[in-house]
CSV table of C-alpha atoms in Angstrom, one decimal:
chain,number,residue,atom,x,y,z
Q,1,MET,CA,-48.2,-10.9,34.9
Q,2,GLY,CA,-46.9,-8.0,36.8
Q,3,ALA,CA,-45.1,-4.7,36.2
Q,4,LEU,CA,-42.5,-6.3,34.0
Q,5,SER,CA,-45.0,-7.7,31.5
Q,6,SER,CA,-46.9,-4.4,31.6
Q,7,ARG,CA,-43.7,-2.5,30.6
Q,8,MET,CA,-43.1,-5.0,27.8
Q,9,MET,CA,-46.7,-4.4,26.5
Q,10,TRP,CA,-46.2,-0.6,26.7
Q,11,LEU,CA,-43.1,-0.8,24.6
Q,12,ARG,CA,-45.0,-2.7,21.9
Q,13,ARG,CA,-47.2,0.3,21.1
Q,14,ASP,CA,-44.7,1.6,18.6
Q,15,ARG,CA,-44.1,-1.7,16.9
Q,16,ALA,CA,-45.9,-3.0,13.8
Q,17,PRO,CA,-49.1,-5.0,14.5
Q,18,GLU,CA,-48.4,-8.7,15.2
Q,19,GLU,CA,-50.3,-11.7,14.1
Q,20,PRO,CA,-53.6,-12.4,15.9
Q,21,GLY,CA,-52.9,-14.1,19.2
Q,22,ALA,CA,-49.1,-13.5,19.2
Q,23,VAL,CA,-49.2,-11.0,22.0
Q,24,ARG,CA,-51.5,-13.3,24.1
Q,25,ASP,CA,-49.2,-16.2,23.4
Q,26,GLU,CA,-46.1,-14.2,24.6
Q,27,GLN,CA,-48.0,-13.1,27.7
Q,28,GLU,CA,-48.8,-16.7,28.5
Q,29,ALA,CA,-45.2,-17.8,27.9
Q,30,VAL,CA,-43.9,-15.1,30.2
Q,31,GLU,CA,-46.4,-16.0,32.9
Q,32,GLU,CA,-45.5,-19.7,32.7
Q,33,MET,CA,-41.8,-18.9,33.0
Q,34,GLU,CA,-42.3,-16.6,35.9
Q,35,ALA,CA,-44.6,-18.9,37.7
Q,36,ALA,CA,-42.2,-21.8,37.3
Q,37,VAL,CA,-39.3,-19.7,38.7
Q,38,VAL,CA,-41.3,-18.5,41.7
Q,39,GLN,CA,-42.7,-22.0,42.4
Q,40,GLY,CA,-39.2,-23.4,42.2
Q,41,GLU,CA,-37.9,-20.8,44.6
Q,42,GLU,CA,-40.7,-21.6,47.1
Q,43,GLU,CA,-40.1,-25.3,46.9
Q,44,SER,CA,-36.4,-24.8,47.4
Q,45,GLU,CA,-37.0,-22.7,50.5
Q,46,GLU,CA,-39.5,-25.3,51.9
Q,47,SER,CA,-37.1,-28.2,51.3
Q,48,GLN,CA,-34.5,-26.4,53.5
Q,49,LEU,CA,-36.8,-26.3,56.5
Q,50,SER,CA,-37.1,-29.1,59.0
Q,51,THR,CA,-40.3,-31.1,59.3
Q,52,SER,CA,-41.3,-29.4,62.5
Q,53,GLN,CA,-40.5,-25.9,61.1
Q,54,VAL,CA,-42.6,-26.7,58.0
Q,55,GLY,CA,-45.5,-27.7,60.2
Q,56,ARG,CA,-45.4,-24.6,62.3
Q,57,LYS,CA,-45.0,-22.3,59.3
Q,58,ARG,CA,-47.9,-23.9,57.5
Q,59,LYS,CA,-50.2,-23.4,60.5
Q,60,THR,CA,-49.4,-19.7,60.6
Q,61,SER,CA,-48.9,-19.1,56.9
Q,62,PRO,CA,-51.3,-21.3,54.8
Q,63,GLY,CA,-50.3,-19.5,51.7
Q,64,GLY,CA,-46.6,-20.6,51.7
Q,65,PRO,CA,-43.3,-19.2,53.0
Q,66,LEU,CA,-43.7,-15.9,51.1
Q,67,ALA,CA,-47.3,-15.2,51.8
Q,68,LYS,CA,-46.8,-13.1,54.9
Q,69,ALA,CA,-44.0,-11.0,53.4
Q,70,PRO,CA,-45.0,-7.4,52.6
Q,71,ARG,CA,-46.2,-6.9,49.0
Q,72,GLN,CA,-43.2,-4.8,48.0
Q,73,GLU,CA,-40.9,-7.4,49.4
Q,74,ARG,CA,-42.6,-10.1,47.5
Q,75,ILE,CA,-42.4,-8.2,44.2
Q,76,LYS,CA,-38.7,-7.5,44.8
Q,77,ASP,CA,-38.0,-11.1,45.6
Q,78,LYS,CA,-40.0,-12.3,42.6
Q,79,SER,CA,-38.0,-9.9,40.3
Q,80,ARG,CA,-34.7,-11.0,41.8
Q,81,SER,CA,-35.6,-14.7,41.4
Q,82,ILE,CA,-36.6,-14.1,37.7
Q,83,TYR,CA,-33.4,-12.2,37.0
Q,84,GLN,CA,-31.2,-14.8,38.6
Q,85,ALA,CA,-32.9,-17.9,37.1
Q,86,LEU,CA,-33.7,-16.6,33.6
Q,87,PHE,CA,-31.0,-14.1,32.9
Q,88,LEU,CA,-27.9,-15.1,35.0
Q,89,ARG,CA,-28.5,-18.9,34.8
Q,90,GLY,CA,-30.3,-18.9,31.4
Q,91,GLU,CA,-33.0,-21.4,32.5
Q,92,GLY,CA,-35.4,-22.3,29.6
Q,93,SER,CA,-33.3,-20.2,27.1
Q,94,ASP,CA,-34.4,-20.4,23.5
Q,95,ILE,CA,-31.8,-18.1,22.0
Q,96,GLN,CA,-28.1,-17.3,22.5
Q,97,ILE,CA,-26.7,-13.8,22.0
Q,98,ARG,CA,-22.9,-13.5,21.3
Q,99,ALA,CA,-21.1,-10.1,21.4
Q,100,LEU,CA,-17.9,-8.6,22.6
Q,101,GLY,CA,-16.4,-12.1,23.3
Q,102,GLU,CA,-19.3,-13.1,25.6
Q,103,GLU,CA,-22.4,-15.3,25.4
Q,104,TRP,CA,-25.8,-14.8,26.9
Q,105,ASN,CA,-28.5,-17.5,27.0
Q,106,LEU,CA,-31.7,-15.6,26.8
Q,107,HIS,CA,-35.4,-15.7,25.8
Q,108,ARG,CA,-37.0,-14.2,22.7
Q,109,VAL,CA,-40.1,-13.1,24.6
Q,110,TYR,CA,-38.0,-10.9,26.9
Q,111,LEU,CA,-35.7,-9.6,24.2
Q,112,CYS,CA,-38.8,-8.4,22.3
Q,113,GLN,CA,-39.1,-5.5,24.8
Q,114,SER,CA,-36.2,-4.1,22.7
Q,115,GLY,CA,-37.2,-2.5,19.4
Q,116,TYR,CA,-33.9,-3.8,17.9
Q,117,PHE,CA,-34.7,-7.4,18.7
Q,118,ALA,CA,-38.4,-7.0,18.0
Q,119,SER,CA,-37.5,-6.0,14.4
Q,120,MET,CA,-35.0,-8.8,14.2
Q,121,PHE,CA,-37.5,-11.4,15.2
Q,122,SER,CA,-40.4,-10.0,13.0
Q,123,GLY,CA,-39.3,-12.0,9.9
Q,124,ALA,CA,-37.5,-9.2,8.0
Q,125,TRP,CA,-34.0,-10.2,9.1
Q,126,ARG,CA,-32.0,-13.3,8.3
Q,127,GLU,CA,-31.5,-13.9,12.0
Q,128,THR,CA,-35.3,-14.3,12.6
Q,129,ASN,CA,-35.2,-18.0,13.0
Q,130,MET,CA,-31.6,-18.5,14.2
Q,131,ASN,CA,-31.0,-19.9,17.7
Q,132,THR,CA,-27.6,-18.2,18.0
Q,133,ILE,CA,-27.1,-14.6,17.0
Q,134,GLU,CA,-23.8,-12.8,16.8
Q,135,ILE,CA,-23.9,-9.0,17.1
Q,136,GLN,CA,-21.2,-6.7,15.9
Q,137,MET,CA,-21.1,-3.5,18.0
Q,138,PRO,CA,-20.9,-0.4,15.8
Q,139,ASP,CA,-20.4,2.0,18.8
Q,140,GLU,CA,-17.1,2.1,20.7
Q,141,ASN,CA,-19.0,3.4,23.7
Q,142,ILE,CA,-20.7,0.0,24.2
Q,143,ASP,CA,-18.6,-2.3,26.3
Q,144,ARG,CA,-19.3,-5.8,27.7
Q,145,GLU,CA,-20.4,-4.6,31.1
Q,146,ALA,CA,-22.9,-2.1,29.6
Q,147,LEU,CA,-24.3,-4.8,27.3
Q,148,HIS,CA,-24.7,-7.2,30.2
Q,149,GLU,CA,-26.4,-4.6,32.4
Q,150,VAL,CA,-28.8,-3.5,29.6
Q,151,LEU,CA,-29.8,-7.0,28.6
Q,152,GLY,CA,-30.3,-7.8,32.3
Q,153,SER,CA,-32.6,-4.8,32.6
Q,154,LEU,CA,-35.1,-6.7,30.4
Q,155,TYR,CA,-35.5,-9.2,33.2
Q,156,ARG,CA,-36.0,-6.9,36.2
Q,157,GLU,CA,-38.1,-4.1,37.4
Q,158,SER,CA,-35.5,-1.3,37.8
Q,159,MET,CA,-31.8,-0.6,37.1
Q,160,ILE,CA,-29.4,1.6,39.0
Q,161,ILE,CA,-27.1,3.6,36.7
Q,162,PRO,CA,-24.0,5.2,38.2
Q,163,PRO,CA,-23.2,8.5,36.5
Q,164,CYS,CA,-19.8,7.2,35.5
Q,165,ARG,CA,-21.5,4.5,33.5
Q,166,VAL,CA,-24.4,6.5,32.0
Q,167,ILE,CA,-22.8,7.1,28.6
Q,168,ALA,CA,-22.0,3.4,28.0
Q,169,ILE,CA,-25.6,2.5,29.2
Q,170,LEU,CA,-27.1,5.3,26.9
Q,171,ALA,CA,-25.1,4.0,23.9
Q,172,THR,CA,-26.3,0.4,24.5
Q,173,ALA,CA,-29.9,1.5,25.2
Q,174,SER,CA,-29.9,3.6,22.0
Q,175,MET,CA,-28.7,0.7,19.9
Q,176,LEU,CA,-31.3,-1.7,21.4
Q,177,GLN,CA,-34.0,1.0,21.2
Q,178,LEU,CA,-35.0,0.9,24.9
Q,179,ASP,CA,-36.9,4.2,25.3
Q,180,GLU,CA,-37.4,3.9,29.1
Q,181,LEU,CA,-33.8,3.3,29.7
Q,182,ILE,CA,-32.8,6.2,27.5
Q,183,GLN,CA,-35.1,8.4,29.5
Q,184,GLN,CA,-33.5,7.2,32.7
Q,185,CYS,CA,-30.1,8.1,31.3
Q,186,ARG,CA,-31.4,11.5,30.3
Q,187,GLU,CA,-32.6,12.3,33.8
Q,188,ILE,CA,-29.3,11.2,35.4
Q,189,MET,CA,-27.3,13.4,32.9
Q,190,LYS,CA,-29.5,16.4,33.7
Q,191,GLU,CA,-28.7,16.0,37.4
Q,192,THR,CA,-25.0,15.3,37.2
Q,193,VAL,CA,-23.6,17.9,34.7
Q,194,SER,CA,-20.3,19.2,36.0
Q,195,ALA,CA,-16.8,20.2,34.9
Q,196,GLN,CA,-15.9,16.6,34.8
Q,197,SER,CA,-18.9,15.4,32.7
Q,198,VAL,CA,-20.1,18.3,30.7
Q,199,CYS,CA,-18.1,17.7,27.5
Q,200,SER,CA,-18.7,14.0,27.4
Q,201,TYR,CA,-22.4,14.5,28.0
Q,202,TYR,CA,-22.5,17.2,25.2
Q,203,TYR,CA,-20.8,14.9,22.7
Q,204,SER,CA,-23.0,11.9,23.7
Q,205,ALA,CA,-26.2,14.1,23.5
Q,206,GLU,CA,-25.2,15.0,19.9
Q,207,ASN,CA,-24.5,11.4,19.0
Q,208,TYR,CA,-27.7,10.0,20.4
Q,209,GLY,CA,-30.2,12.8,19.7
Q,210,LEU,CA,-30.8,14.1,23.2
Q,211,GLN,CA,-31.4,17.7,22.2
Q,212,ASP,CA,-32.4,18.8,25.7
Q,213,ILE,CA,-29.2,17.5,27.2
Q,214,ARG,CA,-27.1,19.2,24.5
Q,215,THR,CA,-28.8,22.5,25.3
Q,216,ILE,CA,-28.2,22.1,29.1
Q,217,CYS,CA,-24.5,21.3,28.5
Q,218,ARG,CA,-24.1,24.2,26.1
Q,219,GLN,CA,-25.6,26.6,28.6
Q,220,TRP,CA,-23.4,25.2,31.3
Q,221,LEU,CA,-20.3,25.8,29.2
Q,222,LEU,CA,-21.4,29.3,28.3
Q,223,ASP,CA,-21.8,30.0,32.0
Q,224,ASN,CA,-18.6,28.3,33.2
Q,225,LEU,CA,-15.9,28.4,30.4
Q,226,MET,CA,-14.6,31.8,31.5
Q,227,THR,CA,-15.4,31.5,35.2
Q,228,GLN,CA,-14.1,28.0,36.1
Q,229,ARG,CA,-10.5,28.6,34.8
Q,230,SER,CA,-10.0,24.8,34.5
Q,231,GLU,CA,-7.2,23.4,32.4
Q,232,GLU,CA,-8.9,20.0,32.4
Q,233,LEU,CA,-12.1,21.4,31.0
Q,234,LEU,CA,-10.2,23.3,28.3
Q,235,THR,CA,-8.5,20.2,27.1
Q,236,GLU,CA,-11.9,18.4,26.5
Q,237,VAL,CA,-13.5,21.2,24.5
Q,238,SER,CA,-13.3,20.3,20.8
Q,239,LEU,CA,-12.6,22.8,18.0
Q,240,ASP,CA,-16.2,22.8,16.7
Q,241,LEU,CA,-17.6,23.2,20.2
Q,242,MET,CA,-15.2,26.0,21.1
Q,243,LYS,CA,-16.1,27.9,17.9
Q,244,GLU,CA,-19.8,27.7,18.8
Q,245,LEU,CA,-19.1,29.0,22.4
Q,246,ILE,CA,-16.8,31.9,21.4
Q,247,ALA,CA,-19.3,33.0,18.7
Q,248,SER,CA,-22.1,33.4,21.2
Q,249,SER,CA,-23.2,36.6,22.8
Q,250,ASP,CA,-24.4,34.5,25.8
Q,251,LEU,CA,-20.8,33.7,26.8
Q,252,LEU,CA,-20.4,34.8,30.4
Q,253,VAL,CA,-17.2,37.0,30.3
Q,254,LEU,CA,-15.7,38.1,33.6
Q,255,GLU,CA,-13.7,41.1,32.4
Q,256,VAL,CA,-13.4,42.0,28.7
Q,257,GLU,CA,-12.9,40.5,25.2
Q,258,MET,CA,-9.1,40.3,25.7
Q,259,ASP,CA,-9.8,37.6,28.3
Q,260,ILE,CA,-11.5,35.5,25.7
Q,261,TYR,CA,-8.4,35.8,23.5
Q,262,THR,CA,-6.1,34.8,26.4
Q,263,THR,CA,-8.4,31.7,27.1
Q,264,LEU,CA,-8.2,30.7,23.5
Q,265,LYS,CA,-4.4,31.0,23.5
Q,266,LYS,CA,-4.1,28.7,26.5
Q,267,TRP,CA,-6.7,26.3,25.0
Q,268,MET,CA,-4.8,26.1,21.7
Q,269,PHE,CA,-1.5,25.5,23.6
Q,270,LEU,CA,-3.1,22.6,25.6
Q,271,LYS,CA,-4.5,21.1,22.4
Q,272,LEU,CA,-1.1,21.2,20.7
Q,273,GLN,CA,0.8,20.1,23.8
Q,274,PRO,CA,-1.5,17.4,25.4
Q,275,THR,CA,1.4,16.1,27.5
Q,276,TRP,CA,1.9,19.5,29.3
Q,277,ARG,CA,1.9,19.2,33.0
Q,278,GLY,CA,2.3,22.3,35.1
Q,279,THR,CA,0.6,24.7,37.5
Q,280,ARG,CA,-2.3,27.0,36.6
Q,281,ARG,CA,0.0,30.0,37.1
Q,282,ALA,CA,2.6,28.5,34.7
Q,283,LEU,CA,0.2,27.8,31.9
Q,284,LEU,CA,0.1,31.3,30.2
Q,285,PRO,CA,3.9,31.9,30.5
Q,286,ASP,CA,4.6,28.4,29.1
Q,287,ALA,CA,2.1,29.0,26.3
Q,288,ASN,CA,3.7,32.4,25.4
Q,289,SER,CA,7.2,30.9,25.4
Q,290,TRP,CA,6.1,28.0,23.2
Q,291,PHE,CA,4.4,30.3,20.6
Q,292,ALA,CA,7.4,32.7,20.7
Q,293,ARG,CA,9.7,29.8,19.8
Q,294,LEU,CA,7.5,28.7,16.9
Q,295,ARG,CA,7.3,32.3,15.7
Q,296,GLY,CA,11.1,32.4,15.5
Q,297,GLU,CA,11.2,29.1,13.6
Q,298,SER,CA,8.6,30.2,11.1
Q,299,GLU,CA,10.4,33.5,10.4
Q,300,GLY,CA,7.6,35.6,11.9
Q,301,ALA,CA,4.7,34.2,10.1
Q,302,PRO,CA,1.4,34.5,12.0
Q,303,PHE,CA,0.8,31.2,13.8
Q,304,LEU,CA,-2.8,30.8,12.5
Q,305,GLU,CA,-1.4,30.8,9.0
Q,306,THR,CA,1.1,28.0,9.7
Q,307,GLU,CA,0.3,24.3,9.2
Q,308,GLN,CA,-0.2,23.7,12.9
Q,309,GLY,CA,-2.3,26.7,13.4
Q,310,ARG,CA,-4.6,26.6,10.4
Q,311,ALA,CA,-7.1,24.2,12.1
Q,312,PHE,CA,-7.7,26.9,14.8
Q,313,MET,CA,-8.5,29.7,12.4
Q,314,PRO,CA,-12.4,29.2,12.5
Q,315,VAL,CA,-12.3,29.5,16.3
Q,316,PHE,CA,-10.2,32.7,16.5
Q,317,GLN,CA,-12.3,34.3,13.7
Q,318,GLN,CA,-15.2,34.4,16.3
Q,319,LEU,CA,-13.2,36.9,18.4
Q,320,ARG,CA,-14.6,40.5,18.4
Q,321,LEU,CA,-11.3,42.1,17.6
Q,322,ALA,CA,-12.8,45.6,17.7
Q,323,TYR,CA,-13.1,45.4,21.5
Q,324,ILE,CA,-9.5,44.2,21.8
Q,325,ILE,CA,-7.7,46.8,19.8
Q,326,CYS,CA,-9.5,49.6,21.5
Q,327,ASP,CA,-7.3,49.1,24.5
Q,328,LEU,CA,-3.6,50.0,24.0
Q,329,PRO,CA,-2.0,47.2,26.3
Q,330,SER,CA,-4.2,44.6,24.6
Q,331,ALA,CA,-3.3,45.8,21.1
Q,332,HIS,CA,0.4,45.5,22.1
Q,333,VAL,CA,-0.1,41.9,23.2
Q,334,ILE,CA,-1.9,41.0,20.0
Q,335,ASP,CA,0.9,42.5,18.0
Q,336,GLN,CA,3.6,40.8,20.0
Q,337,ASP,CA,2.0,37.4,20.0
Q,338,ALA,CA,1.6,37.4,16.2
Q,339,LEU,CA,-1.0,34.7,16.3
Q,340,ILE,CA,-3.6,36.6,14.4
Q,341,PRO,CA,-2.7,37.6,10.7
Q,342,ALA,CA,-2.4,41.3,10.0
Q,343,THR,CA,-5.0,40.8,7.2
Q,344,TRP,CA,-7.6,40.3,9.9
Q,345,LEU,CA,-6.6,43.3,11.9
Q,346,THR,CA,-6.1,46.0,9.3
Q,347,PRO,CA,-9.8,46.2,8.3
Q,348,VAL,CA,-10.8,46.3,12.0
Q,349,TYR,CA,-8.5,49.2,12.7
Q,350,LYS,CA,-9.9,51.0,9.7
Q,351,GLU,CA,-13.5,50.4,10.7
Q,352,GLN,CA,-12.9,51.5,14.3
Q,353,TRP,CA,-11.2,54.7,13.1
Q,354,LEU,CA,-14.2,55.6,10.9
Q,355,ALA,CA,-16.6,54.8,13.7
Q,356,LEU,CA,-14.6,57.1,15.9
Q,357,LEU,CA,-14.8,59.9,13.4
Q,358,ARG,CA,-18.6,59.4,13.0
Q,359,ALA,CA,-19.0,59.6,16.8
Q,360,GLU,CA,-16.9,62.7,17.1
Q,361,GLN,CA,-17.7,64.7,14.0
Q,362,THR,CA,-21.3,63.8,13.1
Q,363,LYS,CA,-22.7,64.2,16.6
Q,364,GLU,CA,-24.2,60.7,16.3
Q,365,VAL,CA,-26.0,60.0,19.6
Q,366,GLY,CA,-25.8,56.2,19.2
Q,367,PRO,CA,-27.8,53.4,17.7
Q,368,VAL,CA,-31.4,54.1,16.6
Q,369,ASP,CA,-32.5,51.2,14.4
Q,370,VAL,CA,-30.5,48.3,15.7
Q,371,TYR,CA,-30.4,45.0,13.8
Q,372,MET,CA,-30.6,41.9,16.0
Q,373,SER,CA,-27.6,40.4,14.1
Q,374,ASP,CA,-25.5,43.5,15.2
Q,375,LEU,CA,-26.5,42.9,18.8
Q,376,GLN,CA,-25.7,39.2,18.7
Q,377,GLU,CA,-22.6,39.3,16.6
Q,378,ASN,CA,-21.0,42.6,17.2
Q,379,SER,CA,-21.8,43.8,20.7
Q,380,MET,CA,-19.1,44.4,23.3
Q,381,ARG,CA,-18.9,41.5,25.8
Q,382,CYS,CA,-17.8,42.3,29.4
Q,383,GLY,CA,-18.7,41.4,32.9
Q,384,GLY,CA,-17.8,41.2,36.6
Q,385,GLN,CA,-18.3,39.3,39.8
Q,386,LEU,CA,-20.0,40.5,42.9
Q,387,ARG,CA,-18.6,38.3,45.7
Q,388,ARG,CA,-21.0,39.6,48.4
Q,389,ASP,CA,-24.0,41.8,48.9
Q,390,GLU,CA,-22.1,45.1,49.1
Q,391,GLN,CA,-21.7,48.3,47.0
Q,392,CYS,CA,-19.6,47.9,43.9
Q,393,SER,CA,-19.0,49.5,40.5
Q,394,TRP,CA,-17.4,48.6,37.2
Q,395,ARG,CA,-15.8,50.6,34.4
Q,396,TRP,CA,-14.2,48.6,31.6
Q,397,ALA,CA,-10.9,49.6,29.9
Q,398,GLY,CA,-10.8,50.8,26.3
Q,399,PHE,CA,-12.0,53.6,24.1
Q,400,ASN,CA,-15.8,53.4,23.7
Q,401,PHE,CA,-16.6,56.3,21.4
Q,402,GLY,CA,-16.9,59.0,24.1
Q,403,TRP,CA,-18.9,56.8,26.5
Q,404,ASP,CA,-17.6,56.6,30.1
Q,405,LEU,CA,-20.3,54.2,31.3
Q,406,VAL,CA,-20.2,53.1,34.9
Q,407,VAL,CA,-22.2,50.2,36.2
Q,408,CYS,CA,-23.0,50.3,39.9
Q,409,TYR,CA,-24.5,47.8,42.3
Q,410,THR,CA,-26.0,49.4,45.4
Q,411,ASN,CA,-28.9,48.5,47.7
Q,412,ARG,CA,-29.7,45.4,45.6
Q,413,ARG,CA,-30.1,47.6,42.5
Q,414,ILE,CA,-28.0,47.8,39.3
Q,415,VAL,CA,-27.7,51.3,37.9
Q,416,PHE,CA,-26.1,52.6,34.7
Q,417,ARG,CA,-24.4,56.0,35.0
Q,418,ARG,CA,-23.1,58.1,32.1
Q,419,SER,CA,-20.1,59.9,33.5
Q,420,ALA,CA,-19.3,63.1,31.5
Q,421,LEU,CA,-17.3,65.1,34.0
Q,422,ASN,CA,-14.9,62.3,35.2
Q,423,LYS,CA,-11.4,63.0,33.9
Q,424,SER,CA,-9.8,59.9,35.4
Q,425,CYS,CA,-10.4,57.7,32.4
Q,426,GLY,CA,-7.8,59.6,30.4
Q,427,LEU,CA,-9.8,59.4,27.1
Q,428,GLY,CA,-12.0,61.8,25.3
Q,429,VAL,CA,-15.5,62.0,26.8
Q,430,SER,CA,-18.5,63.0,24.7
Q,431,LEU,CA,-20.2,66.1,25.9
Q,432,LEU,CA,-23.3,65.6,23.7
Q,433,TRP,CA,-26.4,66.3,25.9
Q,434,GLN,CA,-27.8,62.8,25.2
Q,435,ARG,CA,-26.3,59.5,24.1
Q,436,LYS,CA,-27.9,56.1,23.3
Q,437,VAL,CA,-26.6,52.6,23.9
Q,438,ALA,CA,-28.1,49.2,23.1
Q,439,PHE,CA,-27.5,46.9,26.0
Q,440,ARG,CA,-28.3,43.5,27.6
Q,441,LEU,CA,-27.6,42.6,31.2
Q,442,ARG,CA,-27.5,39.1,32.6
Q,443,LEU,CA,-27.1,38.0,36.3
Q,444,VAL,CA,-26.2,34.4,37.2
Q,445,SER,CA,-25.5,32.6,40.4
Q,446,LEU,CA,-23.8,29.2,40.1
Q,447,ASP,CA,-23.6,26.3,42.6
Q,448,ARG,CA,-20.3,24.5,43.3
Q,449,ASN,CA,-21.0,22.2,40.3
Q,450,GLY,CA,-21.4,25.2,38.0
Q,451,ARG,CA,-25.2,24.9,37.6
Q,452,ALA,CA,-27.3,28.0,37.6
Q,453,ILE,CA,-29.4,28.5,40.7
Q,454,PHE,CA,-30.4,32.1,39.9
Q,455,ARG,CA,-30.7,33.8,36.5
Q,456,ARG,CA,-32.0,37.2,35.5
Q,457,ASP,CA,-31.9,38.6,31.9
Q,458,THR,CA,-33.0,42.1,30.8
Q,459,GLU,CA,-33.0,41.0,27.1
Q,460,TYR,CA,-31.8,43.6,24.6
Q,461,GLN,CA,-32.9,47.2,25.3
Q,462,MET,CA,-32.1,50.7,24.2
Q,463,LEU,CA,-31.0,53.1,26.8
Q,464,SER,CA,-30.8,56.9,26.5
Q,465,LEU,CA,-28.8,58.9,29.0
Q,466,ARG,CA,-28.0,62.5,29.5
Q,467,LYS,CA,-24.7,63.8,30.9
Q,468,ASP,CA,-24.1,62.4,34.3
Q,469,GLN,CA,-27.5,60.9,34.4
Q,470,GLU,CA,-28.0,57.5,36.0
Q,471,LEU,CA,-30.9,55.0,35.5
Q,472,GLU,CA,-31.8,51.8,37.3
Q,473,VAL,CA,-31.9,48.8,35.0
Q,474,VAL,CA,-32.4,45.9,37.5
Q,475,ASN,CA,-34.0,45.7,40.9
Q,476,LEU,CA,-33.3,42.6,43.0
Q,477,GLU,CA,-35.3,43.5,46.0
Q,478,ASN,CA,-37.4,40.7,47.4
Q,479,GLN,CA,-35.5,38.2,45.2
Q,480,ASP,CA,-33.6,35.2,46.4
Q,481,VAL,CA,-30.2,36.2,45.1
Q,482,VAL,CA,-27.2,33.9,45.9
Q,483,PHE,CA,-23.7,35.3,46.1
Q,484,PRO,CA,-21.2,35.3,44.5
Q,485,LEU,CA,-23.2,36.8,41.6
Q,486,PHE,CA,-21.8,37.0,38.1
Q,487,MET,CA,-22.8,39.9,35.9
Q,488,ALA,CA,-22.5,39.8,32.1
Q,489,CYS,CA,-23.1,42.8,29.9
Q,490,ASN,CA,-23.5,43.4,26.1
Q,491,PHE,CA,-23.1,46.9,24.8
Q,492,LEU,CA,-23.4,48.3,21.4
Q,493,TYR,CA,-22.3,52.0,21.3
Q,494,ILE,CA,-22.0,52.5,17.5
Q,495,PRO,CA,-23.7,50.1,15.1
Q,496,ARG,CA,-21.8,49.0,12.1
Q,497,GLU,CA,-22.5,50.8,8.9
Q,498,ARG,CA,-24.7,48.9,6.5
Q,499,GLY,CA,-25.4,49.1,2.8
Q,500,THR,CA,-28.7,50.5,1.5
Q,501,ALA,CA,-30.1,47.1,0.7
Q,502,GLN,CA,-31.0,45.2,3.8
Q,503,SER,CA,-32.5,41.7,4.1
Q,504,GLU,CA,-33.1,42.2,7.8
Q,505,ASP,CA,-35.6,44.5,9.5
Q,506,PRO,CA,-34.2,46.7,12.2
Q,507,CYS,CA,-35.0,45.8,15.8
Q,508,LYS,CA,-36.5,48.8,17.6
Q,509,SER,CA,-36.5,48.0,21.3
Q,510,PRO,CA,-38.4,50.2,23.7
Q,511,GLU,CA,-36.2,52.7,25.4
Q,512,SER,CA,-35.6,52.6,29.2
């Protein structure tokens, strides 16, 4: 019967047992239809030949006009003939499908490759014995073209799916329960994730249960949300998705937490002003002007407490404000914008002041027993970009409880140095002989479509440094590193104070 019938039988494995002889009868029916189509095609070709040509061809090819064609060609021609005769022309049809204003004259035996139609024809539905079936489409992603292509796939060996049509095909295949076609859509989506497709793929993966695609898209967004700086991408990120991304410690931050706030401000403006058209350089000034005007109209009320801003509250609550207010210029911007309510900021200022006193007056050397929730939810997020393989160093602005930590890249190694004698930072530097910090370092190289082609992760570790000591944390020698290279850091200098009763065991990572 060929590959088509074999695929149909494979799809039957998950169906309920059929009556004795039903499968054999369907096989025979398919074989008869296919044989009739092929025979008709051969007779049509022969009738077009002249008598002399027929004589010559029969002498050289006793098996018929298709006998000498390569096997692959014959299979392709057979599949094409079946598709054209049975699907496009509807020859021998025993059922009509109506949907989306169109009609298809089809065959039950082919439709039974679909779990949807197999259940329909099993006797449990009222449509079981009907010759004309009208289908209402519950999914707006399914259009006439997608339904035509998916129904046609039941009559041919393979189907080419352009990436621009993969979501419509996936929606249709999911409704009709075509596992092989769903898998083909899954593979296409894996290979074509980009700034233009990632959000639509993410939402489709959630709708149709493709957990692996959802994970791939989420990781792509964590890697690219702060590095792509794309207004088009920001407009497509929903509130729920943005909340999930901003809450994550895996978010690749190029500079500091304040840059996340700035990104959220631009994103919220684009959501509220979808008709805005301007240059990338004009986006932030336009957003600032728009929010300033609203602030004047609302008599100074924080924007997130207004009717327009309330929906964005859960997203802005994921900001780690402690690492914004520790920098004076950033604190001034937060105060001037008046987006965030003072009731959010006051306890953060208090907590930071008490942490400062603990660091200065109790001679606390840093975290000892660190809870994983502290590392994931409260660690400082910062980062940088290494454009080429050359020496570079980073020091992030803000008061970090007496730490002046310098991250250096040199000779394909990344080194942490605790600077205790440097006075250029302008802030108090702890002179304790030893300080501890919990950290995690990630390195990522992205291709032009934003997909990771190199990834390295130290996981969370505890680091102990004496004054002006430096330690190597990553060695990239003999590794195929691609530049530019993004570096993302998580630091926890002083863990948050906890009550005596804890439901979580502390995480004691080995010290470097």
